[in-house]
Coordinates of C-alpha atoms in Angstrom, one line a residue:
M1 CA 17.6 -32.4 -24.5
K2 CA 17.5 -28.9 -22.9
R3 CA 20.8 -27.4 -22.0
L4 CA 21.3 -26.1 -18.4
P5 CA 22.7 -22.4 -18.1
Q6 CA 26.4 -22.1 -16.9
P7 CA 26.6 -21.0 -13.2
N8 CA 27.4 -17.5 -14.1
Q9 CA 24.6 -17.2 -16.6
R10 CA 21.1 -16.0 -15.4
F11 CA 18.2 -18.4 -15.8
P12 CA 15.7 -17.6 -18.6
P13 CA 12.2 -16.9 -17.2
S14 CA 10.8 -20.2 -18.5
T15 CA 13.0 -22.0 -16.0
I16 CA 12.0 -20.4 -12.7
T17 CA 10.7 -23.0 -10.3
P18 CA 7.6 -22.5 -8.7
N19 CA 9.3 -22.3 -5.2
R20 CA 10.9 -19.0 -6.1
R21 CA 9.2 -15.8 -4.8
I22 CA 7.8 -13.7 -7.6
P23 CA 7.8 -10.0 -6.9
L24 CA 4.2 -8.6 -6.7
K25 CA 3.3 -5.6 -8.8
P26 CA 2.6 -2.6 -6.5
K27 CA -1.1 -1.4 -6.5
S28 CA -1.5 1.7 -8.6
E29 CA -3.9 3.0 -5.9
P30 CA -2.7 6.3 -4.6
L31 CA -1.9 6.5 -0.9
L32 CA -2.4 9.7 1.0
T33 CA -0.4 11.1 3.8
L34 CA -2.0 12.3 7.0
E35 CA -1.3 15.8 6.0
D36 CA -3.0 15.2 2.6
L37 CA -6.1 13.9 4.3
A38 CA -6.2 16.9 6.8
T39 CA -6.1 19.2 3.9
R40 CA -8.8 17.3 2.0
W41 CA -11.0 17.3 5.0
Q42 CA -10.1 20.9 6.2
V43 CA -9.3 19.7 9.7
S44 CA -6.1 19.7 11.8
L45 CA -3.5 17.0 11.7
K46 CA -4.3 16.2 15.2
S47 CA -8.0 15.3 14.3
V48 CA -6.9 12.9 11.6
R49 CA -4.4 11.3 14.1
R50 CA -7.2 10.8 16.5
I51 CA -9.5 9.0 13.9
V52 CA -6.5 6.7 13.1
A53 CA -5.7 6.0 16.9
R54 CA -9.4 5.1 17.4
G55 CA -9.0 2.5 14.6
E56 CA -11.8 4.1 12.5
L57 CA -9.7 4.3 9.4
K58 CA -7.4 1.7 8.0
V59 CA -3.9 2.7 7.5
H60 CA -0.7 1.3 5.8
R61 CA 2.5 1.5 7.9
I62 CA 5.5 1.8 5.8
G63 CA 8.4 1.9 8.2
H64 CA 7.6 4.9 10.5
Q65 CA 5.4 6.5 7.8
I66 CA 1.6 6.1 7.8
R67 CA -0.3 6.2 4.4
I68 CA -4.1 5.8 3.8
S69 CA -5.5 4.4 0.5
L70 CA -7.9 6.6 -1.4
E71 CA -10.4 3.7 -1.4
D72 CA -10.4 3.5 2.5
V73 CA -10.7 7.3 2.7
T74 CA -13.8 7.3 0.4
T75 CA -15.3 4.4 2.4
Y76 CA -14.8 6.3 5.6
E77 CA -16.4 9.4 4.1
K78 CA -19.5 7.5 2.9
L79 CA -20.0 5.9 6.3
H80 CA -19.6 9.1 8.3
R81 CA -21.7 11.4 5.9
E82 CA -24.5 13.3 7.5

């Protein structure tokens, strides 16, 4: 018979119930700031903000900060290449 841990002891990993939330691993994908992107494209920050405002580029909002994944940047660049 399996012993249950005492109330002040932590549960071993094998006893975690499926209803508990499991923290997700963060993606290792780099996120760029708007300033990083403006430097990369050699345009003004205002130009990058206009692209974001038009919804042409997917963004991640973290609090009040805006970040853009490198994958989304390369996809945007491929679609708008001349």
